[in-house]
C-alpha positions as YAML, in Angstrom:
chain: A
units: angstrom
residues:
- id: 1
  name: MET
  ca: [75.13, 123.73, 101.06]
- id: 2
  name: PRO
  ca: [77.70, 121.21, 101.70]
- id: 3
  name: MET
  ca: [78.67, 120.37, 104.65]
- id: 4
  name: LYS
  ca: [82.26, 121.85, 105.73]
- id: 5
  name: PRO
  ca: [84.83, 119.87, 105.68]
- id: 6
  name: LEU
  ca: [84.96, 119.58, 109.40]
- id: 7
  name: ASP
  ca: [82.02, 118.01, 109.32]
- id: 8
  name: PHE
  ca: [82.23, 116.40, 106.21]
- id: 9
  name: ASP
  ca: [84.98, 114.25, 107.71]
- id: 10
  name: SER
  ca: [82.78, 113.75, 111.31]
- id: 11
  name: ARG
  ca: [80.47, 112.35, 109.96]
- id: 12
  name: TYR
  ca: [81.81, 110.34, 106.70]
- id: 13
  name: GLY
  ca: [85.51, 110.63, 105.95]
- id: 14
  name: GLU
  ca: [86.29, 107.09, 106.80]
- id: 15
  name: LEU
  ca: [83.27, 106.15, 105.16]
- id: 16
  name: ASP
  ca: [84.49, 107.60, 102.09]
- id: 17
  name: VAL
  ca: [87.88, 106.54, 102.37]
- id: 18
  name: VAL
  ca: [85.94, 102.28, 102.62]
- id: 19
  name: ILE
  ca: [83.90, 103.43, 99.46]
- id: 20
  name: ALA
  ca: [86.84, 104.78, 97.85]
- id: 21
  name: ALA
  ca: [87.87, 101.28, 98.66]
- id: 22
  name: TYR
  ca: [85.24, 99.81, 95.87]
- id: 23
  name: ILE
  ca: [86.02, 101.76, 92.69]
- id: 24
  name: GLY
  ca: [86.61, 99.43, 90.03]
- id: 25
  name: GLU
  ca: [86.22, 96.05, 92.57]
- id: 26
  name: PRO
  ca: [83.28, 94.36, 92.74]
- id: 27
  name: ALA
  ca: [80.72, 94.94, 95.59]
- id: 28
  name: ASP
  ca: [79.96, 91.66, 96.12]
- id: 29
  name: ASP
  ca: [80.12, 91.30, 100.50]
- id: 30
  name: THR
  ca: [77.99, 89.20, 101.58]
- id: 31
  name: SER
  ca: [77.52, 87.93, 105.89]
- id: 32
  name: ASP
  ca: [79.98, 84.82, 105.05]
- id: 33
  name: LYS
  ca: [81.99, 86.75, 102.93]
- id: 34
  name: SER
  ca: [83.98, 89.96, 102.10]
- id: 35
  name: SER
  ca: [84.45, 91.72, 98.95]
- id: 36
  name: ARG
  ca: [88.18, 92.20, 97.44]
- id: 37
  name: ALA
  ca: [87.30, 95.85, 97.77]
- id: 38
  name: LEU
  ca: [87.53, 95.54, 101.89]
- id: 39
  name: GLN
  ca: [90.21, 93.13, 102.31]
- id: 40
  name: ALA
  ca: [92.14, 95.81, 100.52]
- id: 41
  name: TYR
  ca: [90.85, 98.20, 102.83]
- id: 42
  name: LEU
  ca: [91.39, 96.05, 105.94]
- id: 43
  name: ARG
  ca: [94.70, 94.93, 104.90]
- id: 44
  name: HIS
  ca: [96.30, 98.53, 104.75]
- id: 45
  name: THR
  ca: [94.87, 100.07, 107.61]
- id: 46
  name: TRP
  ca: [95.59, 97.55, 109.71]
- id: 47
  name: ARG
  ca: [98.88, 97.91, 109.15]
- id: 48
  name: THR
  ca: [98.14, 102.06, 109.37]
- id: 49
  name: ARG
  ca: [96.04, 103.09, 110.98]
- id: 50
  name: PRO
  ca: [94.46, 100.65, 112.68]
- id: 51
  name: TRP
  ca: [92.32, 103.69, 114.67]
- id: 52
  name: SER
  ca: [91.08, 103.63, 112.30]
- id: 53
  name: LEU
  ca: [88.37, 100.74, 111.91]
- id: 54
  name: ALA
  ca: [85.82, 101.73, 114.77]
- id: 55
  name: LEU
  ca: [85.33, 105.15, 113.15]
- id: 56
  name: ALA
  ca: [84.83, 103.62, 109.76]
- id: 57
  name: GLU
  ca: [81.60, 100.56, 111.00]
- id: 58
  name: GLN
  ca: [80.22, 104.09, 112.92]
- id: 59
  name: GLN
  ca: [80.14, 106.03, 110.06]
- id: 60
  name: ILE
  ca: [78.99, 103.40, 107.58]
- id: 61
  name: ARG
  ca: [76.62, 101.62, 110.71]
- id: 62
  name: THR
  ca: [75.41, 105.06, 111.08]
- id: 63
  name: TYR
  ca: [74.67, 106.48, 107.20]
- id: 64
  name: ALA
  ca: [73.38, 102.78, 106.52]
- id: 65
  name: ARG
  ca: [70.05, 103.03, 109.21]
- id: 66
  name: ASN
  ca: [70.04, 106.95, 108.49]
- id: 67
  name: PRO
  ca: [69.86, 108.04, 105.22]
- id: 68
  name: PRO
  ca: [68.88, 110.72, 104.16]
- id: 69
  name: GLY
  ca: [65.85, 112.36, 103.92]
- id: 70
  name: ARG
  ca: [64.94, 115.04, 101.13]
- id: 71
  name: VAL
  ca: [65.72, 118.17, 103.40]
- id: 72
  name: ARG
  ca: [69.37, 117.21, 103.96]
- id: 73
  name: GLN
  ca: [69.44, 115.47, 99.79]
- id: 74
  name: ARG
  ca: [67.75, 118.90, 98.77]
- id: 75
  name: LEU
  ca: [70.41, 120.67, 100.34]
- id: 76
  name: GLY
  ca: [73.76, 118.93, 99.74]
- id: 77
  name: GLU
  ca: [74.77, 118.30, 103.68]
- id: 78
  name: PHE
  ca: [74.62, 114.37, 102.74]
- id: 79
  name: TYR
  ca: [77.15, 111.90, 101.43]
- id: 80
  name: PRO
  ca: [76.22, 110.17, 98.18]
- id: 81
  name: VAL
  ca: [77.75, 106.69, 97.70]
- id: 82
  name: PRO
  ca: [79.28, 106.35, 94.41]
- id: 83
  name: ASP
  ca: [77.59, 103.44, 91.70]
- id: 84
  name: ILE
  ca: [79.49, 100.62, 92.42]
- id: 85
  name: GLY
  ca: [76.65, 98.02, 90.68]
- id: 86
  name: LEU
  ca: [74.18, 97.78, 93.29]
- id: 87
  name: PRO
  ca: [70.41, 99.15, 92.93]
- id: 88
  name: ASP
  ca: [70.09, 101.23, 95.51]
- id: 89
  name: SER
  ca: [67.64, 98.97, 96.97]
- id: 90
  name: GLY
  ca: [70.29, 96.80, 98.08]
- id: 91
  name: ILE
  ca: [72.53, 99.87, 99.40]
- id: 92
  name: GLN
  ca: [71.82, 99.50, 103.11]
- id: 93
  name: ALA
  ca: [72.06, 95.99, 103.27]
- id: 94
  name: TRP
  ca: [75.81, 95.61, 101.73]
- id: 95
  name: LEU
  ca: [76.76, 98.77, 104.05]
- id: 96
  name: LEU
  ca: [75.70, 96.63, 106.61]
- id: 97
  name: HIS
  ca: [77.42, 93.71, 105.95]
- id: 98
  name: ILE
  ca: [80.94, 95.95, 105.59]
- id: 99
  name: ALA
  ca: [79.59, 97.21, 108.97]
- id: 100
  name: GLY
  ca: [79.53, 93.87, 110.22]
- id: 101
  name: HIS
  ca: [82.83, 92.43, 108.49]
- id: 102
  name: ILE
  ca: [84.82, 95.46, 110.16]
- id: 103
  name: ARG
  ca: [83.24, 95.10, 113.51]
- id: 104
  name: ARG
  ca: [84.01, 91.46, 113.26]
- id: 105
  name: SER
  ca: [87.77, 92.17, 113.11]
- id: 106
  name: VAL
  ca: [88.86, 94.51, 114.96]
- id: 107
  name: GLU
  ca: [86.56, 92.93, 118.02]
- id: 108
  name: GLN
  ca: [88.05, 89.30, 116.60]
- id: 109
  name: GLY
  ca: [91.60, 91.40, 115.96]
- id: 110
  name: GLU
  ca: [92.15, 89.85, 112.80]
- id: 111
  name: ALA
  ca: [93.80, 91.15, 109.69]
- id: 112
  name: PRO
  ca: [93.91, 89.49, 106.39]
- id: 113
  name: PHE
  ca: [96.43, 87.92, 105.66]
- id: 114
  name: PRO
  ca: [99.35, 89.78, 104.36]
- id: 115
  name: SER
  ca: [99.94, 90.53, 100.62]
- id: 116
  name: PRO
  ca: [103.13, 90.79, 98.97]
- id: 117
  name: SER
  ca: [101.75, 93.32, 97.54]
- id: 118
  name: PRO
  ca: [99.10, 95.26, 96.56]
- id: 119
  name: LEU
  ca: [96.12, 93.63, 95.24]
- id: 120
  name: THR
  ca: [94.28, 96.50, 94.18]
- id: 121
  name: HIS
  ca: [93.92, 99.40, 92.28]
- id: 122
  name: TRP
  ca: [92.99, 101.41, 95.49]
- id: 123
  name: GLU
  ca: [95.14, 99.37, 97.45]
- id: 124
  name: TRP
  ca: [98.63, 100.43, 95.13]
- id: 125
  name: HIS
  ca: [97.87, 104.22, 95.90]
- id: 126
  name: ALA
  ca: [97.14, 104.19, 99.25]
- id: 127
  name: ARG
  ca: [100.30, 102.09, 100.28]
- id: 128
  name: PHE
  ca: [102.68, 104.22, 97.05]
- id: 129
  name: PRO
  ca: [100.65, 107.66, 97.19]
- id: 130
  name: GLU
  ca: [103.94, 109.78, 96.47]
- id: 131
  name: LEU
  ca: [104.47, 107.52, 93.83]
- id: 132
  name: ALA
  ca: [101.56, 108.11, 91.84]
- id: 133
  name: GLN
  ca: [101.62, 111.36, 92.12]
- id: 134
  name: LEU
  ca: [104.66, 111.35, 90.34]
- id: 135
  name: LEU
  ca: [104.20, 108.78, 87.78]
- id: 136
  name: GLY
  ca: [100.40, 110.14, 87.30]
- id: 137
  name: GLY
  ca: [101.34, 113.99, 87.15]
- id: 138
  name: TRP
  ca: [104.93, 113.27, 85.84]
- id: 139
  name: PHE
  ca: [105.06, 110.36, 83.12]
- id: 140
  name: SER
  ca: [101.00, 110.26, 81.61]
- id: 141
  name: GLN
  ca: [100.62, 110.45, 78.31]
- id: 142
  name: ASP
  ca: [101.11, 113.78, 77.68]
- id: 143
  name: MET
  ca: [104.75, 113.89, 79.47]
- id: 144
  name: PRO
  ca: [106.52, 113.44, 75.48]
- id: 145
  name: ASP
  ca: [104.82, 117.01, 74.63]
- id: 146
  name: GLU
  ca: [105.76, 118.27, 78.13]
- id: 147
  name: PHE
  ca: [108.88, 116.99, 78.78]
- id: 148
  name: VAL
  ca: [111.72, 116.31, 76.02]
- id: 149
  name: ASP
  ca: [112.98, 113.33, 78.16]
- id: 150
  name: HIS
  ca: [112.54, 111.23, 81.14]
- id: 151
  name: ASP
  ca: [116.05, 113.11, 82.73]
- id: 152
  name: SER
  ca: [113.51, 116.46, 82.60]
- id: 153
  name: ALA
  ca: [110.60, 115.45, 84.18]
- id: 154
  name: ILE
  ca: [112.36, 114.31, 87.02]
- id: 155
  name: ARG
  ca: [114.27, 117.27, 87.31]
- id: 156
  name: ASP
  ca: [110.89, 119.57, 86.93]
- id: 157
  name: TYR
  ca: [109.71, 117.49, 89.58]
- id: 158
  name: VAL
  ca: [111.56, 118.15, 91.78]
- id: 159
  name: SER
  ca: [112.11, 121.45, 91.31]
- id: 160
  name: THR
  ca: [108.93, 122.12, 92.04]
- id: 161
  name: ALA
  ca: [108.19, 119.17, 94.77]
- id: 162
  name: ASN
  ca: [109.15, 119.76, 98.91]
- id: 163
  name: HIS
  ca: [112.18, 118.49, 99.56]
- id: 164
  name: THR
  ca: [109.72, 116.12, 102.58]
- id: 165
  name: VAL
  ca: [107.64, 114.59, 99.33]
- id: 166
  name: VAL
  ca: [110.43, 113.93, 97.16]
- id: 167
  name: ALA
  ca: [112.12, 112.17, 100.20]
- id: 168
  name: ARG
  ca: [108.74, 110.76, 100.53]
- id: 169
  name: VAL
  ca: [108.98, 108.93, 96.69]
- id: 170
  name: ILE
  ca: [112.38, 107.62, 96.96]
- id: 171
  name: GLY
  ca: [111.71, 105.61, 100.03]
- id: 172
  name: GLU
  ca: [108.13, 104.47, 97.84]
- id: 173
  name: VAL
  ca: [110.46, 103.77, 95.38]
- id: 174
  name: HIS
  ca: [112.60, 101.22, 97.62]
- id: 175
  name: GLU
  ca: [109.92, 99.80, 99.72]
- id: 176
  name: LEU
  ca: [108.57, 98.61, 95.99]
- id: 177
  name: LEU
  ca: [112.15, 97.64, 94.34]
- id: 178
  name: SER
  ca: [112.35, 95.40, 98.22]
- id: 179
  name: LEU
  ca: [109.12, 93.64, 96.96]
- id: 180
  name: GLY
  ca: [111.18, 91.79, 95.19]
- id: 181
  name: LEU
  ca: [108.47, 90.87, 92.49]
- id: 182
  name: GLU
  ca: [108.47, 89.67, 88.46]
- id: 183
  name: ASP
  ca: [108.72, 92.19, 85.84]
- id: 184
  name: ALA
  ca: [105.58, 91.65, 84.51]
- id: 185
  name: ASP
  ca: [104.41, 92.59, 88.62]
- id: 186
  name: TYR
  ca: [106.93, 95.45, 88.63]
- id: 187
  name: ALA
  ca: [104.92, 96.43, 84.94]
- id: 188
  name: LEU
  ca: [100.95, 96.27, 87.00]
- id: 189
  name: ALA
  ca: [102.43, 97.98, 89.39]
- id: 190
  name: VAL
  ca: [103.81, 101.30, 87.73]
- id: 191
  name: SER
  ca: [100.92, 101.13, 85.43]
- id: 192
  name: GLU
  ca: [98.50, 100.35, 88.31]
- id: 193
  name: LEU
  ca: [100.20, 103.76, 89.88]
- id: 194
  name: GLY
  ca: [99.36, 105.99, 86.80]
- id: 195
  name: LEU
  ca: [102.68, 105.73, 84.37]
- id: 196
  name: GLU
  ca: [101.18, 105.81, 80.60]
- id: 197
  name: VAL
  ca: [105.07, 106.10, 78.90]
- id: 198
  name: ASP
  ca: [107.37, 103.85, 77.83]
- id: 199
  name: PRO
  ca: [110.12, 102.93, 80.71]
- id: 200
  name: PHE
  ca: [113.48, 103.02, 78.87]
- id: 201
  name: THR
  ca: [113.76, 100.74, 75.70]
- id: 202
  name: SER
  ca: [116.86, 98.74, 77.48]
- id: 203
  name: SER
  ca: [115.46, 98.95, 80.96]
- id: 204
  name: THR
  ca: [113.11, 96.27, 82.85]
- id: 205
  name: PRO
  ca: [110.16, 97.90, 84.58]
- id: 206
  name: ARG
  ca: [111.86, 97.21, 87.94]
- id: 207
  name: GLY
  ca: [115.74, 98.87, 86.62]
- id: 208
  name: TRP
  ca: [113.62, 101.83, 85.81]
- id: 209
  name: LEU
  ca: [112.50, 102.70, 88.40]
- id: 210
  name: ALA
  ca: [115.59, 102.40, 90.06]
- id: 211
  name: TRP
  ca: [116.81, 104.60, 88.31]
- id: 212
  name: VAL
  ca: [113.56, 106.88, 89.16]
- id: 213
  name: ALA
  ca: [115.37, 106.63, 92.57]
- id: 214
  name: GLU
  ca: [119.58, 107.45, 91.34]
- id: 215
  name: ARG
  ca: [117.77, 110.25, 89.69]
- id: 216
  name: LEU
  ca: [115.89, 111.92, 92.20]
- id: 217
  name: VAL
  ca: [118.52, 111.37, 94.69]
- id: 218
  name: GLU
  ca: [120.69, 113.45, 92.66]
- id: 219
  name: PHE
  ca: [118.62, 115.75, 91.32]
- id: 220
  name: GLY
  ca: [117.52, 116.48, 95.10]
- id: 221
  name: SER
  ca: [120.24, 117.44, 96.22]
- id: 222
  name: GLY
  ca: [121.53, 119.33, 93.40]
- id: 223
  name: TYR
  ca: [118.53, 121.25, 94.24]
- id: 224
  name: GLY
  ca: [120.34, 121.72, 97.68]
- id: 225
  name: GLN
  ca: [117.69, 118.61, 98.95]
- id: 226
  name: PRO
  ca: [119.34, 116.59, 101.85]
- id: 227
  name: ASP
  ca: [120.93, 113.17, 100.45]
- id: 228
  name: VAL
  ca: [118.16, 111.12, 101.31]
- id: 229
  name: GLY
  ca: [119.16, 107.79, 98.89]
- id: 230
  name: GLY
  ca: [119.54, 104.48, 100.20]
...
């Protein structure tokens, strides 16, 4: 039977976070070079959860040196590495390369150079998780079939989300706007975060995001939630 959540997290929780950063990215780490995916993981984790890096290194190295045997596989008590484009015979060496890069980063106190904006799909979602939930859940390609307009979608989101979550997504929108990106980069940002419908035809993606923040504040206050707008 599959492991219980606590047991899974203690063995593979941070390993799973690292591997998730590689979805859609090449697993091209070598002993001398870290991949774009690992750089994104390190950059975000140094900024938000630096204490998790040592755990990631330990879990990855332990898994690489002790791959699950047939009994654990039959019981489902193991972590199945997703298909990352490497042959099974190359997984162990690849994991040890990752563990080595993380260890050097921690021991030498060297974090990847900060980037003005996220560089991978995983990093966009890790940095703006609540905004990704809003855009992917309420502004997917099904949005026109569910809501008459953007206002209705925002109002529905606010009416169903906890007020602290609404406050977080407002903060994430303002953080994204504060990056001062070009319009094309904001278009990329909202696409990476799950937007599948066009913003207003008369508005740039940046302008649409500013409108979203205003509506979140307005509707949040209307539902008896604190006005947390900036």
